[in-house]
Amino acid sequence: RSGHPFMYRRILGIYHVEVRYNKRGQPPTSHRMEFLWVRNYCRDTTFKAGLQHRRFHRISFAPNSDSDAFTFLDPDEVIRAVHLIPAFSHGRTSDWCQGPTMARTGEDDWRYFYVNFFVDRDMYMRYAGDGIGH
């Protein structure tokens, strides 16, 4: 993560399951478990970005060959949504995820996205490092 405080992920699905635990000598117990199926983004560390460089951070999807490209996540670990701006000038690519997949909605993926940290005051303060809220 190279010192960057956030990880970026696209939510592909929201699920819940009823887990039943059977322990010998005790009555079975059930527990509802909620989780997200996500596709991970990677921050482009070759692109100088952030408030000090006056540029948005640039991210791209992790290639599907990466063992961490897709994962499950506890919804309680999500801080908030971000506003992603496609980097139109870099075009689209199918390099990150080849073949038919549920992870893509029709067309190829955008090669890069910019993370808009000026969406609102709370988001700006998170990136400025001055705390949450005002």
Phi, psi and omega in degrees: 000347176047049174081353179284133188282350186234155170244149184241137182214147173259130179280122179262332181197149177241124187227161169216148178225155174257112182264130180249127183249119179250113177246133183305130177085000180230154178292147180297146177238149178245149180215131177277130180237126178252144179205161178247142170261123188231156173248126186275145171258155173244137176281136179281101184282350176277348182260113180289121186212173180113178182300320182293334179259357179058039177218149176292151173292144180249131181231159174218165177292146171290138178298146183292349174285343178286133182295341179258013183296321179234140181203174175252148187219142174287127180303335179292345180275353181277124179280307180187170176278156174239163177262114179258135180248119177299140176275083187305324184293340179269352176074192181254163179209154171249011183297326186285331186211098183276150175079177179294139183204152174281349185279352182237143180257075175090275185282173175296162179285153169291141182297317180222159171229151173255138180268112182279105180265010175256018183299318176202175184297320182297316180296316180300317181295327176297318182282330179286341178084016182261017175098175182265135178083191183210000000 
